[in-house]
Amino acid sequence: MNLNIIYALGAAALFGASTPLAKLLGLNLSPILLAGLLYLGSGVGLTLVRLIRDRRWQPSGLTASEWPWLIGAIAFGGVLGPVALMFGLTLTFGATASLMLNLESVLTALLAWMVFKEYADRRIVAGMLAIVAGGLLLAWPQSASQTQGWIGPLAVALACACWAVDNNLTRKVSASDALFIAGIKGLVAGLVNCSLALLLGAKLPQFSVLGPTLIVGFLGYGISLVLFVLALRGLGTARTGAYFSTAPFLGAAIAIVLLGEPVTLTFWAAALLMGLGVWIHLKESHGHEHQHDALKHGHRHVHDEHHQHEHSFEWDGTEPHSHEHEHTPMRHSHAHFPDIHHRHRH
């Protein structure tokens, strides 16, 4: 299996596990404060990991042209999205909100295809539809109920749209340090949501609750987002979003194991649909003659057919390694994904 697919499914598993883990720990916090602490755990944890990895603070490595994309991703995904969701949850039943959250993967793919011109064939569309159908089935309310008007669901839909924009903007900087990207997004989102919650009267919990919450955030939001960025780098936005939309199923599976929740027919039907969608994606093989334009960027790489360049520094031959490098124009043919080196028109 392609390593980038493992990254995407790993991101989905960690994010999906965050809800049953929070339930297992018995966290009873206001929704806005809980979101803020989870993001804060992500940001603080990843920043510490990055400091340990580099043994000191290192520059982000982002170019001047990449910062606007990252700032936009943070604004939409770390600030506007969570606030819209928390507002929507106050006016929407949980089942309805869960159902509508599946809009994120659909809107992510639509933006990738229609606005950012990412290529997708019929197989990818069919796989995404199967995965989304499984998510819809899993989240479908088991008993008849009515929503509390249209404002709440509209706010949840707005949150999904914000995260769809976030996913597509993050793809623009996915070649850069994934730890930095995920860490800065977590810090900003955490500080904004925690500040908002405290202004609205929420109180910080005792450390016995605060500690586990931050740890769940580090794993379910932080490490998950690092893997998501790595998957964006190798798979493109639509495919990563499709794999990530298996998170509700993986979360439900973890809840069954950890919390002993019952296994229903709906669960197995959703598992079948999502498994079918993932299988369709795994069977994808896309190859044709294509043109690589001149490109200058920096990321971790080995000297394969796409990375034939000289070094402006003394290199000891270690691979993989990371530095800014330039790609010269090249035309060739091979199987590929819409990764950071294959963002061409068809």
CSV table of N, CA and C in Angstrom, one decimal, residues 114 123 245:
chain,number,residue,atom,x,y,z
A,114,MET,N,-13.0,21.9,-9.0
A,114,MET,CA,-13.6,23.0,-9.7
A,114,MET,C,-12.8,24.3,-9.6
A,123,ARG,N,-13.2,6.8,-11.3
A,123,ARG,CA,-13.0,5.8,-10.2
A,123,ARG,C,-12.9,6.6,-8.9
A,245,SER,N,-12.3,10.9,5.3
A,245,SER,CA,-13.8,10.8,5.7
A,245,SER,C,-14.2,9.5,6.2
